[in-house]
PDB file of C-alpha atoms in Angstrom:
ATOM      1  CA  MET A 101     -15.399  57.683 105.489  1.00 71.00           C
ATOM      2  CA  ILE A 102     -16.997  59.318 107.999  1.00 81.00           C
ATOM      3  CA  ASN A 103     -19.695  56.856 109.910  1.00 88.00           C
ATOM      4  CA  LEU A 104     -22.660  58.488 110.466  1.00 94.00           C
ATOM      5  CA  VAL A 105     -25.600  57.803 112.911  1.00 96.00           C
ATOM      6  CA  PHE A 106     -28.807  58.835 111.437  1.00 96.00           C
ATOM      7  CA  ALA A 107     -31.365  59.675 114.208  1.00 94.00           C
ATOM      8  CA  SER A 108     -34.689  58.752 111.711  1.00 90.00           C
ATOM      9  CA  ASN A 109     -37.221  55.749 112.786  1.00 83.00           C
ATOM     10  CA  ASN A 110     -38.207  56.995 109.813  1.00 83.00           C
ATOM     11  CA  LEU A 111     -37.564  54.524 106.552  1.00 84.00           C
ATOM     12  CA  HIS A 112     -38.315  57.493 103.547  1.00 83.00           C
ATOM     13  CA  LYS A 113     -36.008  59.483 104.629  1.00 86.00           C
ATOM     14  CA  VAL A 114     -33.272  57.500 105.206  1.00 87.00           C
ATOM     15  CA  ASP A 115     -33.651  55.949 101.592  1.00 87.00           C
ATOM     16  CA  GLU A 116     -34.102  60.039 100.690  1.00 85.00           C
ATOM     17  CA  VAL A 117     -30.728  60.733 102.408  1.00 88.00           C
ATOM     18  CA  LYS A 118     -29.225  57.329 101.621  1.00 87.00           C
ATOM     19  CA  HIS A 119     -29.523  58.383  97.939  1.00 84.00           C
ATOM     20  CA  LYS A 120     -28.410  61.989  98.070  1.00 83.00           C
ATOM     21  CA  LEU A 121     -24.965  60.418  99.355  1.00 82.00           C
ATOM     22  CA  ASN A 122     -24.477  58.143  97.375  1.00 79.00           C
ATOM     23  CA  GLY A 123     -21.740  55.739  99.349  1.00 79.00           C
ATOM     24  CA  LEU A 124     -19.529  58.716  99.790  1.00 83.00           C
ATOM     25  CA  PHE A 125     -20.626  58.131 103.744  1.00 88.00           C
ATOM     26  CA  ALA A 126     -21.534  55.577 105.724  1.00 88.00           C
ATOM     27  CA  ILE A 127     -24.949  55.826 106.772  1.00 92.00           C
ATOM     28  CA  GLN A 128     -26.669  53.644 110.117  1.00 92.00           C
ATOM     29  CA  THR A 129     -29.857  53.458 111.195  1.00 92.00           C
ATOM     30  CA  LEU A 130     -31.092  53.560 114.270  1.00 94.00           C
ATOM     31  CA  GLN A 131     -32.726  49.815 114.261  1.00 92.00           C
ATOM     32  CA  GLU A 132     -28.649  48.911 113.525  1.00 92.00           C
ATOM     33  CA  ILE A 133     -27.383  50.200 116.170  1.00 94.00           C
ATOM     34  CA  GLY A 134     -30.478  49.369 118.586  1.00 94.00           C
ATOM     35  CA  CYS A 135     -32.009  51.854 119.535  1.00 95.00           C
ATOM     36  CA  TYR A 136     -36.152  51.152 118.747  1.00 92.00           C
ATOM     37  CA  GLU A 137     -37.491  54.059 121.379  1.00 91.00           C
ATOM     38  CA  ASP A 138     -38.982  57.236 120.055  1.00 88.00           C
ATOM     39  CA  ILE A 139     -37.543  59.727 120.409  1.00 92.00           C
ATOM     40  CA  PRO A 140     -37.868  62.771 122.015  1.00 91.00           C
ATOM     41  CA  GLU A 141     -39.094  65.908 120.124  1.00 91.00           C
ATOM     42  CA  THR A 142     -40.558  68.527 122.375  1.00 94.00           C
ATOM     43  CA  ALA A 143     -39.047  71.438 121.242  1.00 96.00           C
ATOM     44  CA  ASP A 144     -41.604  73.882 119.579  1.00 95.00           C
ATOM     45  CA  THR A 145     -38.849  74.654 116.538  1.00 96.00           C
ATOM     46  CA  LEU A 146     -37.004  73.313 113.652  1.00 97.00           C
ATOM     47  CA  GLU A 147     -33.584  73.776 115.090  1.00 97.00           C
ATOM     48  CA  GLY A 148     -34.337  72.195 118.554  1.00 97.00           C
ATOM     49  CA  ASN A 149     -36.006  69.708 117.867  1.00 97.00           C
ATOM     50  CA  ALA A 150     -33.203  68.554 114.771  1.00 97.00           C
ATOM     51  CA  LEU A 151     -30.575  69.387 118.687  1.00 98.00           C
ATOM     52  CA  GLN A 152     -32.750  67.746 120.880  1.00 97.00           C
ATOM     53  CA  LYS A 153     -32.706  63.931 118.460  1.00 97.00           C
ATOM     54  CA  ALA A 154     -29.169  64.046 117.388  1.00 97.00           C
ATOM     55  CA  ARG A 155     -28.068  65.050 121.366  1.00 97.00           C
ATOM     56  CA  TYR A 156     -29.598  62.248 122.657  1.00 97.00           C
ATOM     57  CA  LEU A 157     -28.163  59.618 120.948  1.00 96.00           C
ATOM     58  CA  TYR A 158     -24.806  61.469 121.561  1.00 96.00           C
ATOM     59  CA  GLU A 159     -25.776  60.869 125.217  1.00 96.00           C
ATOM     60  CA  LYS A 160     -27.823  58.061 125.449  1.00 96.00           C
ATOM     61  CA  TYR A 161     -25.772  55.528 122.842  1.00 95.00           C
ATOM     62  CA  GLY A 162     -21.940  57.564 122.889  1.00 94.00           C
ATOM     63  CA  CYS A 163     -22.808  58.134 119.090  1.00 93.00           C
ATOM     64  CA  ASN A 164     -19.871  61.135 119.210  1.00 92.00           C
ATOM     65  CA  ASN A 165     -20.916  61.335 114.682  1.00 95.00           C
ATOM     66  CA  CYS A 166     -24.452  61.033 114.270  1.00 96.00           C
ATOM     67  CA  PHE A 167     -27.157  63.526 113.143  1.00 97.00           C
ATOM     68  CA  ALA A 168     -31.013  64.450 112.737  1.00 97.00           C
ATOM     69  CA  ASP A 169     -33.194  66.105 111.125  1.00 96.00           C
ATOM     70  CA  ASP A 170     -36.798  67.986 111.656  1.00 95.00           C
ATOM     71  CA  THR A 171     -38.625  69.231 108.938  1.00 94.00           C
ATOM     72  CA  GLY A 172     -42.114  71.240 108.868  1.00 96.00           C
ATOM     73  CA  LEU A 173     -44.366  72.139 106.351  1.00 98.00           C
ATOM     74  CA  GLU A 174     -44.873  76.593 106.563  1.00 98.00           C
ATOM     75  CA  VAL A 175     -48.323  77.920 104.282  1.00 98.00           C
ATOM     76  CA  GLU A 176     -48.099  81.372 104.625  1.00 98.00           C
ATOM     77  CA  ALA A 177     -52.201  81.907 105.398  1.00 97.00           C
ATOM     78  CA  LEU A 178     -52.158  79.312 108.024  1.00 97.00           C
ATOM     79  CA  ASP A 179     -49.673  81.755 109.763  1.00 96.00           C
ATOM     80  CA  ASN A 180     -46.871  78.913 108.833  1.00 96.00           C
ATOM     81  CA  ALA A 181     -48.522  76.659 110.633  1.00 96.00           C
ATOM     82  CA  PRO A 182     -48.527  73.762 110.524  1.00 98.00           C
ATOM     83  CA  GLY A 183     -44.693  74.181 110.961  1.00 96.00           C
ATOM     84  CA  VAL A 184     -43.134  72.665 113.581  1.00 96.00           C
ATOM     85  CA  TYR A 185     -45.783  70.058 114.331  1.00 95.00           C
ATOM     86  CA  SER A 186     -46.348  69.062 110.431  1.00 96.00           C
ATOM     87  CA  ALA A 187     -45.955  65.630 111.035  1.00 92.00           C
ATOM     88  CA  ARG A 188     -48.687  65.193 114.549  1.00 93.00           C
ATOM     89  CA  TYR A 189     -50.948  68.044 112.429  1.00 96.00           C
ATOM     90  CA  ALA A 190     -53.986  66.171 112.791  1.00 94.00           C
ATOM     91  CA  GLY A 191     -53.344  63.942 115.228  1.00 92.00           C
ATOM     92  CA  GLU A 192     -50.347  61.787 117.733  1.00 88.00           C
ATOM     93  CA  ALA A 193     -50.589  59.030 115.506  1.00 87.00           C
ATOM     94  CA  LYS A 194     -48.726  60.794 112.958  1.00 89.00           C
ATOM     95  CA  ASN A 195     -51.076  59.901 110.152  1.00 93.00           C
ATOM     96  CA  ALA A 196     -49.640  61.374 107.403  1.00 93.00           C
ATOM     97  CA  GLY A 197     -52.998  61.070 105.185  1.00 94.00           C
ATOM     98  CA  GLU A 198     -55.309  62.549 107.950  1.00 96.00           C
ATOM     99  CA  ASN A 199     -52.664  65.344 108.173  1.00 96.00           C
ATOM    100  CA  MET A 200     -53.305  66.020 104.218  1.00 96.00           C
ATOM    101  CA  LYS A 201     -56.744  66.516 104.623  1.00 96.00           C
ATOM    102  CA  LYS A 202     -56.639  68.687 107.346  1.00 97.00           C
ATOM    103  CA  LEU A 203     -54.854  70.598 105.583  1.00 97.00           C
ATOM    104  CA  LEU A 204     -56.893  70.705 102.759  1.00 97.00           C
ATOM    105  CA  HIS A 205     -60.022  71.524 104.864  1.00 97.00           C
ATOM    106  CA  GLU A 206     -57.593  74.833 106.534  1.00 97.00           C
ATOM    107  CA  LEU A 207     -57.350  76.253 103.031  1.00 97.00           C
ATOM    108  CA  SER A 208     -60.752  75.785 101.582  1.00 95.00           C
ATOM    109  CA  GLY A 209     -61.905  79.269  99.904  1.00 93.00           C
ATOM    110  CA  LYS A 210     -58.408  80.330 100.751  1.00 95.00           C
ATOM    111  CA  THR A 211     -56.708  82.083  97.324  1.00 96.00           C
ATOM    112  CA  ASN A 212     -53.113  82.660  98.963  1.00 98.00           C
ATOM    113  CA  ARG A 213     -51.802  78.315  98.376  1.00 98.00           C
ATOM    114  CA  LYS A 214     -48.114  79.347  99.321  1.00 98.00           C
ATOM    115  CA  ALA A 215     -46.237  77.483 101.011  1.00 98.00           C
ATOM    116  CA  LYS A 216     -42.136  76.326 102.244  1.00 98.00           C
ATOM    117  CA  PHE A 217     -40.779  73.649 103.044  1.00 97.00           C
ATOM    118  CA  ARG A 218     -37.932  73.800 105.534  1.00 97.00           C
ATOM    119  CA  THR A 219     -35.686  70.955 106.654  1.00 96.00           C
ATOM    120  CA  VAL A 220     -32.980  72.002 109.229  1.00 98.00           C
ATOM    121  CA  ILE A 221     -30.288  68.911 109.799  1.00 98.00           C
ATOM    122  CA  ALA A 222     -28.396  69.022 113.315  1.00 98.00           C
ATOM    123  CA  LEU A 223     -25.213  67.510 112.885  1.00 98.00           C
ATOM    124  CA  ILE A 224     -22.399  66.130 115.901  1.00 97.00           C
ATOM    125  CA  LEU A 225     -19.257  64.731 114.375  1.00 96.00           C
ATOM    126  CA  ASP A 226     -16.161  64.588 117.190  1.00 93.00           C
ATOM    127  CA  SER A 227     -18.717  65.734 119.522  1.00 92.00           C
ATOM    128  CA  LYS A 228     -19.295  68.885 118.589  1.00 96.00           C
ATOM    129  CA  GLU A 229     -22.179  70.289 116.909  1.00 97.00           C
ATOM    130  CA  TYR A 230     -23.711  72.002 113.922  1.00 98.00           C
ATOM    131  CA  LEU A 231     -26.340  73.301 111.534  1.00 98.00           C
ATOM    132  CA  PHE A 232     -27.471  72.937 107.909  1.00 98.00           C
ATOM    133  CA  GLU A 233     -30.433  74.541 106.652  1.00 98.00           C
ATOM    134  CA  GLY A 234     -32.319  74.301 103.637  1.00 97.00           C
ATOM    135  CA  SER A 235     -35.858  74.861 101.246  1.00 98.00           C
ATOM    136  CA  VAL A 236     -38.254  75.072  98.816  1.00 98.00           C
ATOM    137  CA  ASP A 237     -40.949  77.025  97.677  1.00 98.00           C
ATOM    138  CA  GLY A 238     -43.877  76.150  96.477  1.00 98.00           C
ATOM    139  CA  GLN A 239     -47.916  75.871  96.872  1.00 98.00           C
ATOM    140  CA  ILE A 240     -50.273  73.978  98.007  1.00 98.00           C
ATOM    141  CA  LEU A 241     -52.495  71.848  95.769  1.00 97.00           C
ATOM    142  CA  GLU A 242     -56.485  71.909  95.751  1.00 95.00           C
ATOM    143  CA  GLU A 243     -56.167  67.583  95.736  1.00 95.00           C
ATOM    144  CA  ARG A 244     -53.192  65.155  96.699  1.00 96.00           C
ATOM    145  CA  GLN A 245     -51.673  64.795  92.864  1.00 97.00           C
ATOM    146  CA  GLY A 246     -49.501  61.826  92.543  1.00 96.00           C
ATOM    147  CA  SER A 247     -48.186  58.288  95.138  1.00 92.00           C
ATOM    148  CA  GLU A 248     -44.474  58.875  95.459  1.00 89.00           C
ATOM    149  CA  GLY A 249     -42.513  59.952  98.039  1.00 85.00           C
ATOM    150  CA  PHE A 250     -43.909  60.898 101.739  1.00 89.00           C
ATOM    151  CA  GLY A 251     -45.768  62.763 104.261  1.00 93.00           C
ATOM    152  CA  TYR A 252     -47.365  66.437 101.916  1.00 96.00           C
ATOM    153  CA  ASP A 253     -45.640  65.711  99.574  1.00 96.00           C
ATOM    154  CA  PRO A 254     -48.633  64.697  96.920  1.00 97.00           C
ATOM    155  CA  VAL A 255     -50.186  68.084  97.495  1.00 97.00           C
ATOM    156  CA  PHE A 256     -46.904  70.114  98.350  1.00 98.00           C
ATOM    157  CA  LEU A 257     -46.593  71.791  93.969  1.00 98.00           C
ATOM    158  CA  PRO A 258     -42.815  73.147  94.182  1.00 98.00           C
ATOM    159  CA  ASP A 259     -41.977  76.813  92.169  1.00 97.00           C
ATOM    160  CA  GLY A 260     -41.507  76.397  88.882  1.00 96.00           C
ATOM    161  CA  TYR A 261     -42.889  72.754  88.272  1.00 96.00           C
ATOM    162  CA  GLU A 262     -46.352  71.467  87.285  1.00 96.00           C
ATOM    163  CA  LYS A 263     -45.922  68.288  89.080  1.00 96.00           C
ATOM    164  CA  SER A 264     -46.138  68.056  93.348  1.00 97.00           C
ATOM    165  CA  PHE A 265     -43.593  65.883  95.452  1.00 96.00           C
ATOM    166  CA  ALA A 266     -45.187  63.124  94.893  1.00 96.00           C
ATOM    167  CA  GLN A 267     -44.918  62.670  91.274  1.00 97.00           C
ATOM    168  CA  LEU A 268     -41.341  62.965  91.001  1.00 95.00           C
ATOM    169  CA  SER A 269     -38.203  60.386  91.325  1.00 91.00           C
ATOM    170  CA  MET A 270     -36.419  60.884  94.412  1.00 86.00           C
ATOM    171  CA  THR A 271     -34.002  61.476  92.384  1.00 88.00           C
ATOM    172  CA  GLU A 272     -35.719  64.811  90.401  1.00 92.00           C
ATOM    173  CA  LYS A 273     -37.388  65.236  94.681  1.00 92.00           C
ATOM    174  CA  ASN A 274     -33.183  64.968  95.725  1.00 87.00           C
ATOM    175  CA  ALA A 275     -32.289  67.750  93.470  1.00 90.00           C
ATOM    176  CA  ILE A 276     -34.166  70.982  94.909  1.00 94.00           C
ATOM    177  CA  SER A 277     -36.262  69.747  97.914  1.00 93.00           C
ATOM    178  CA  HIS A 278     -35.174  71.172 100.756  1.00 95.00           C
ATOM    179  CA  ARG A 279     -33.773  68.133 102.739  1.00 92.00           C
ATOM    180  CA  GLY A 280     -31.499  67.857  99.140  1.00 92.00           C
ATOM    181  CA  ARG A 281     -30.414  70.850  99.905  1.00 95.00           C
ATOM    182  CA  ALA A 282     -29.922  70.524 103.678  1.00 96.00           C
ATOM    183  CA  VAL A 283     -28.130  67.177 102.680  1.00 94.00           C
ATOM    184  CA  ASP A 284     -26.073  69.330 100.344  1.00 94.00           C
ATOM    185  CA  LYS A 285     -24.880  71.323 102.832  1.00 96.00           C
ATOM    186  CA  LEU A 286     -24.121  68.496 105.237  1.00 95.00           C
ATOM    187  CA  LEU A 287     -22.542  66.803 102.411  1.00 93.00           C
ATOM    188  CA  THR A 288     -19.877  69.788 101.379  1.00 94.00           C
ATOM    189  CA  PHE A 289     -19.059  70.393 104.788  1.00 95.00           C
ATOM    190  CA  LEU A 290     -18.085  66.573 105.216  1.00 92.00           C
ATOM    191  CA  LYS A 291     -15.643  65.955 102.631  1.00 89.00           C
ATOM    192  CA  GLU A 292     -14.374  69.374 103.423  1.00 91.00           C
ATOM    193  CA  LYS A 293     -13.861  67.754 107.096  1.00 85.00           C
ATOM    194  CA  GLU A 294     -11.616  64.760 105.223  1.00 81.00           C
ATOM    195  CA  LYS A 295      -9.888  66.643 103.492  1.00 76.00           C
TER     196      LYS A 295
END
């Protein structure tokens, strides 16, 4: 079995990915390898940040098999903001409630509420780098709905649904989400590697 370290301190993300991989691959957290520092995310693209985090584990911790992701919410009426700055949209504290509050304020009075969630996963496997991307289109709601999920989930309504991400179960969300789609591509790739 391929053993992977996931470069994320976000336990919600770790749970989602473990749920999606369904025990097919062993996932270690940063704490399990003794990494407690904040991994830098200073690139100006999702791809750049994901690679930066994976390379950090590879170079500093000798993890030949690891992956990292970066996710951004791109809102059409805001020139695709907050994008790469989604986690710290309202400040360095990375407060999801404040981020949503700012987003809803910025969209106040705007009729175009089209948005897209995009996730890029950077995988280092046997010292080689690979990228996988997943995205989902939707709308930003006028107000928060639901209590599941994390981040912007309560204000994101995926196309074709009448419930926000925060009103869907983890299984329902994983089936259609940006991260779920990126993880599907990662999973397909890892299964091929194991053959």
